[in-house]
Short mmCIF file of C-alpha atoms and ligand atoms in Angstrom, two decimals:
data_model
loop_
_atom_site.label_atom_id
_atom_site.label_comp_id
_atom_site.label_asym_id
_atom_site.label_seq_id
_atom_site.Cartn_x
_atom_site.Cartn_y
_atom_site.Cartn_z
CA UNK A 1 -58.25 -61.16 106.53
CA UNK A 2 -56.06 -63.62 103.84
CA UNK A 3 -58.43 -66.92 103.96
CA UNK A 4 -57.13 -69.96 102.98
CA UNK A 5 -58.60 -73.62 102.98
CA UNK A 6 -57.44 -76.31 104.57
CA UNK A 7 -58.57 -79.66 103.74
CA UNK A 8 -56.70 -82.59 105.43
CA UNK A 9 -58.51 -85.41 107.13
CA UNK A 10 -56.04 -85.67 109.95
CA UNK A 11 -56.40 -83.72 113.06
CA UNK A 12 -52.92 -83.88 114.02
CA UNK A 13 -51.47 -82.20 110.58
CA UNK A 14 -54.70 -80.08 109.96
CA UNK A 15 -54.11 -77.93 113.54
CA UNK A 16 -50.22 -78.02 112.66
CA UNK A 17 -50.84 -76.28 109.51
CA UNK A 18 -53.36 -73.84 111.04
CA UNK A 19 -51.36 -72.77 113.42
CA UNK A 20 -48.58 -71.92 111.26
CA UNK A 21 -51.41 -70.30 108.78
CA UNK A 22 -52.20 -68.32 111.74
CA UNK A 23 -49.29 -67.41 112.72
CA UNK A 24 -48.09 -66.34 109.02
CA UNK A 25 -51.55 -64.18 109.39
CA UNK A 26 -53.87 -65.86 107.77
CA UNK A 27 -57.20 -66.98 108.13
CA UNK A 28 -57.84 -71.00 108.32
CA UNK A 29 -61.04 -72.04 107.06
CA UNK A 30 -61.26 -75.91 107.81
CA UNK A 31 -62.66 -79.14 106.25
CA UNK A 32 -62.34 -82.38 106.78
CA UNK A 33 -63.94 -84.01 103.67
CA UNK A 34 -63.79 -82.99 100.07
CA UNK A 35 -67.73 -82.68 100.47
CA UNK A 36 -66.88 -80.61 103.53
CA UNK A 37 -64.71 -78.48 101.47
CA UNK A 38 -66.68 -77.68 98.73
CA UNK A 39 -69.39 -76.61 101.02
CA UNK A 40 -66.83 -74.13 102.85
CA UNK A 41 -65.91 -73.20 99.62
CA UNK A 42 -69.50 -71.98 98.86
CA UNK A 43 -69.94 -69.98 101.74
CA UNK A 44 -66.91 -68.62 101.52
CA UNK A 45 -66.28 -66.68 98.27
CA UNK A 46 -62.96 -64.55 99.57
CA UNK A 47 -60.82 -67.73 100.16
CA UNK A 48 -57.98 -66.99 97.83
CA UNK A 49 -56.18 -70.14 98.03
CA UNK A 50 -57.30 -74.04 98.63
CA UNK A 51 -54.60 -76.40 100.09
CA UNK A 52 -55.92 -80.51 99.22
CA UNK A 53 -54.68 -83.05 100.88
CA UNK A 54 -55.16 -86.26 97.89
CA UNK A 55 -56.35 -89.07 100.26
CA UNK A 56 -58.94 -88.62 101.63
CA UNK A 57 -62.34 -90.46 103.22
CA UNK A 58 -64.54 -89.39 100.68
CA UNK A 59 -63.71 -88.00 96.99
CA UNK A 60 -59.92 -87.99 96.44
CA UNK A 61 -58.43 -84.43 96.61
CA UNK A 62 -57.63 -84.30 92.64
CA UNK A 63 -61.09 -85.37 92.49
CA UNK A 64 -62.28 -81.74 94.79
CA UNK A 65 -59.83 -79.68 92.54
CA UNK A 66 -61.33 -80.61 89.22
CA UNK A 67 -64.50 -79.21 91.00
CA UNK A 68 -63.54 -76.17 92.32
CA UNK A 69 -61.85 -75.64 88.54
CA UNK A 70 -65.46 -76.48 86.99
CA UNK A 71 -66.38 -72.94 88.21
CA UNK A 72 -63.44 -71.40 89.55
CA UNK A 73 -60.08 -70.35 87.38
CA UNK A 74 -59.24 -67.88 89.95
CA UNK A 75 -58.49 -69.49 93.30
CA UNK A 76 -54.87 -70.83 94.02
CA UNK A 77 -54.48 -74.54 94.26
CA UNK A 78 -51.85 -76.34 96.52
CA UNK A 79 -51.98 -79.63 96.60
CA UNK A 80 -50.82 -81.72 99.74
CA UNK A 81 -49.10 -85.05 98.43
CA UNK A 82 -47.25 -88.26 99.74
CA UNK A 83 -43.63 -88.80 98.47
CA UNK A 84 -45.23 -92.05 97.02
CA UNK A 85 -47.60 -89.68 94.65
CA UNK A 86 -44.68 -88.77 92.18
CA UNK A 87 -47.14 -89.53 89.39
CA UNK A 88 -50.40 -88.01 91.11
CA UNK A 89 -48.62 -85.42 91.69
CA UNK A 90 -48.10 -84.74 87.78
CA UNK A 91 -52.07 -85.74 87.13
CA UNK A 92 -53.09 -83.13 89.92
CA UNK A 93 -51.19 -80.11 88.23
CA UNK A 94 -52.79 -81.40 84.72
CA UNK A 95 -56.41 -81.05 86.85
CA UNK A 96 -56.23 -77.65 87.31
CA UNK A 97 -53.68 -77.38 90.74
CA UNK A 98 -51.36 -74.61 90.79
CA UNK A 99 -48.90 -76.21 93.12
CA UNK A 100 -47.92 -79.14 95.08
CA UNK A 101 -46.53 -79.97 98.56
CA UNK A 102 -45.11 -83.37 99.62
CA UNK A 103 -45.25 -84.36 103.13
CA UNK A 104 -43.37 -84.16 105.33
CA UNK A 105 -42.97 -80.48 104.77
CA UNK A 106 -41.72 -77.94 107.00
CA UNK A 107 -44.32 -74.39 107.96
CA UNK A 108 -41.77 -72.20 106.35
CA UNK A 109 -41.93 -73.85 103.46
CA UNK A 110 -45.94 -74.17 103.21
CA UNK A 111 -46.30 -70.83 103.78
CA UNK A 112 -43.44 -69.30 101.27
CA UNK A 113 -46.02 -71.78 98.98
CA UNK A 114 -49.28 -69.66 99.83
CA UNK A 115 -47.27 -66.47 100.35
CA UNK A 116 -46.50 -66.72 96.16
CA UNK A 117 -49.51 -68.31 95.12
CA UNK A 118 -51.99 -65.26 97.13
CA UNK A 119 -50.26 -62.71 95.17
CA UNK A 120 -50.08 -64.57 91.88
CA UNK A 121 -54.06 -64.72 92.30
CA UNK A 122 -54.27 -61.14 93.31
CA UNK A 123 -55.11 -61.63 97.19
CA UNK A 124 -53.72 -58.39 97.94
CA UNK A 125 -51.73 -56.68 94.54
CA UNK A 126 -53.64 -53.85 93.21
CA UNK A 127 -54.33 -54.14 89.94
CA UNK A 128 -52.81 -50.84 88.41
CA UNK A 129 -51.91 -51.80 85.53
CA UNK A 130 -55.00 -51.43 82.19
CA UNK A 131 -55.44 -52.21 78.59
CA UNK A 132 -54.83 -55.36 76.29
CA UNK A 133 -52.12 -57.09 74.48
CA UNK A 134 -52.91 -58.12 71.31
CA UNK A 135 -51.13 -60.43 69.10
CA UNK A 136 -53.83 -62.37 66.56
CA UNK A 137 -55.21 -64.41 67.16
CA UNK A 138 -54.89 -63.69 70.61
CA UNK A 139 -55.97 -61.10 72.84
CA UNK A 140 -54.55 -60.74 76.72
CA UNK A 141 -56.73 -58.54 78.76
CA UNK A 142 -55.02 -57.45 81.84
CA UNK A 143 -57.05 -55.70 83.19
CA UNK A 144 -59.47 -58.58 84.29
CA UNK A 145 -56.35 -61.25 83.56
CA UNK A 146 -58.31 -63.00 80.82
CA UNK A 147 -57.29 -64.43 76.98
CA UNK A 148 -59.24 -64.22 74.03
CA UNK A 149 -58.54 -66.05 71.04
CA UNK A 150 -60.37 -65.66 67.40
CA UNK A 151 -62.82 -63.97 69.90
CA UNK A 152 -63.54 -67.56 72.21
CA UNK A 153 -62.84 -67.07 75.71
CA UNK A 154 -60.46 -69.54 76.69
CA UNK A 155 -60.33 -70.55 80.49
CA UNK A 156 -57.07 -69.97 82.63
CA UNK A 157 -55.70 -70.43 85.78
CA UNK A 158 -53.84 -67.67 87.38
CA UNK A 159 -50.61 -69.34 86.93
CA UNK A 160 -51.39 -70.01 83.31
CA UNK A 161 -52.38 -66.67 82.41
CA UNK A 162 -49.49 -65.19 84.21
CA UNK A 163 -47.34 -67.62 81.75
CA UNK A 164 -49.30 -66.03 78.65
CA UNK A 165 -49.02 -62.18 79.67
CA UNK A 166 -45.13 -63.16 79.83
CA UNK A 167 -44.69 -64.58 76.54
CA UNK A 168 -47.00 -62.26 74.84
CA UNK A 169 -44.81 -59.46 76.51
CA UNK A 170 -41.71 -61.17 74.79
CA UNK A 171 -42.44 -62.06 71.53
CA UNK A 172 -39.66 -64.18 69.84
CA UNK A 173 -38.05 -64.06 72.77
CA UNK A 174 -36.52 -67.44 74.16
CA UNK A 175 -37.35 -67.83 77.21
CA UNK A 176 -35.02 -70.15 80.05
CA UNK A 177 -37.48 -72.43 82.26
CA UNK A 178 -35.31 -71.03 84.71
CA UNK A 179 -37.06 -67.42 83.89
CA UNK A 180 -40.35 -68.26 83.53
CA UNK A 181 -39.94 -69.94 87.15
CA UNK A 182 -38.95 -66.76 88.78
CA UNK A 183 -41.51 -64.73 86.90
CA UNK A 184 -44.60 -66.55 87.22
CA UNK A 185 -44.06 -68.54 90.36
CA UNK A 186 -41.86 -66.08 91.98
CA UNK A 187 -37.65 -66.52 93.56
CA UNK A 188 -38.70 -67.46 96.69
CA UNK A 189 -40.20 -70.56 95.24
CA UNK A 190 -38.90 -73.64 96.50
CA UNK A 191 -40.10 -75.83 94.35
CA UNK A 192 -38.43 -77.47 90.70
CA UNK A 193 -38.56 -76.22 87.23
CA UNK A 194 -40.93 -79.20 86.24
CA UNK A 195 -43.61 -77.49 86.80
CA UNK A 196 -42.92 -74.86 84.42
CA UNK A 197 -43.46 -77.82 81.63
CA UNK A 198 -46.51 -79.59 83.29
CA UNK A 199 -48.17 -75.75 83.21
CA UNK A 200 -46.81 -75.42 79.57
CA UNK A 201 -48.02 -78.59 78.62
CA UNK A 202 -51.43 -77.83 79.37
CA UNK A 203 -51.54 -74.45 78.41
CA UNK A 204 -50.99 -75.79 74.98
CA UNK A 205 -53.54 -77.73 74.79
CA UNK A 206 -55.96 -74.88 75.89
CA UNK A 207 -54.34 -72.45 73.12
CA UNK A 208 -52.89 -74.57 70.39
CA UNK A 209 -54.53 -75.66 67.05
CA UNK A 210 -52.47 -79.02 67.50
CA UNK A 211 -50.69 -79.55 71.16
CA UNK A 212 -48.75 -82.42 70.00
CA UNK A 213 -46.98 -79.68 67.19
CA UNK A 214 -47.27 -76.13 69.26
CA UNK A 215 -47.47 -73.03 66.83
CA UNK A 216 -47.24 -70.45 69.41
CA UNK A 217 -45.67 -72.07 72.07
CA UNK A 218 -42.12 -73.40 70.65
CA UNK A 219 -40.05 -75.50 72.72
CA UNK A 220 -36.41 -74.12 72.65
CA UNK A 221 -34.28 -77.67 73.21
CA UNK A 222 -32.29 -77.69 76.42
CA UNK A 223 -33.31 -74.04 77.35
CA UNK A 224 -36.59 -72.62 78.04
CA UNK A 225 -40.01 -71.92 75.34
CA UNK A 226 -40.67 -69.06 72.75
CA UNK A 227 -43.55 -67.50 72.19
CA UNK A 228 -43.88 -67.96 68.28
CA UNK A 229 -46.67 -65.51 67.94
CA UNK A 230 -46.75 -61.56 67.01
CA1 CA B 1 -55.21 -87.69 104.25
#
């Protein structure tokens, strides 16, 4: 069974998206509180993806994803925002969220949201594929989906690593934020290119000597990124 998480203080839109969860076949797991949540989160290991609502009683949801990131890259995060949150929502992604929401949203598109982010983190794709790509001072293994580079490990989330295996499997390549859309986040994805550059933006300051002047990651003006690396 697909398990997701479903943190939302208020009945009324908790059940609503738990029925449609259920109904798209998946598994609800359900907390009420951030503390809540992190506790569900414990005993549950095989939940795949985490939807946060931000306000809550307690801790804030931003506050409940930096948490889950302190020891989790792997799970998908959706976060549940207010039309009001145009800037939270920005801070959120930079925490370590995969994806956002704003309410009012419709089940269709909530679920067409978890649908792409469970396969992005592997919920049900075999992994087939083996080996590494290597391009000094990086190294992509894809067979457990993590970057080296000089040797460090550096720590990605699934959307960011599926970002790097791209560009390292196009070097020089100029890539349209339009492109890297449909490959990472998949062209059922509803949502805007944006987040292409919030995930890019903090990529680079994962991989990049200097962030503020990118080496490997080039910005192409009024088109997409290149990977500058070989
Ligand atoms: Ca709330």
């Amino acid at each position: 069974m697909k398990k997701v998480l479903v943190l939302e203080d208020e009945a009324n839109i908790r059940s609503f998206v738990v029925i449609n969860l259920k109904r798209a076949g998946y598994e609800a797991v359900e907390a009420e509180t951030g503390e809540e949540a992190l506790e569900q989160l414990r005993k549950n290991p095989d939940i795949k993806v985490a939807l946060l609502d931000v306000m809550l009683p307690d801790i804030d949801g931003f506050e409940v994803c930096r948490r889950i990131r302190a020891t989790d890259t792997k799970i998908g995060v959706i976060m549940l925002t207010a039309r009001t949150q145009e800037m939270d929502k920005v801070t959120g992604l930079m925490t370590g969220a995969d994806d956002y929401v704003t309410k009012p949203f419709s089940p269709a598109e909530l679920t067409a949201r978890i649908d792409a982010l469970y396969r992005r983190t592997g919920g049900e794709a075999p992994q087939t594929e083996s080996g590494e790509i290597r391009q000094p001072p990086f190294l992509l293994n894809t067979r457990n989906r993590t970057l080296e580079k000089s040797g460090q490990r550096v720590k990605l989330t699934q959307v960011e690593y599926s970002i790097m295996k791209l560009f390292m499997n196009n070097p020089g390549k100029a890539l349209s934020r339009e492109e890297i859309l449909d490959a990472v986040w998949g062209r059922d994805y509803f949502g805007e290119v944006k987040i292409v550059d919030v995930n890019i933006r903090r990529l680079r300051i994962k991989i990049e000597d200097e962030p503020q002047n990118p080496a490997y990651i080039t910005t192409v003006w009024g088109y997409g990124y290149k990977w500058g690396c070989s």
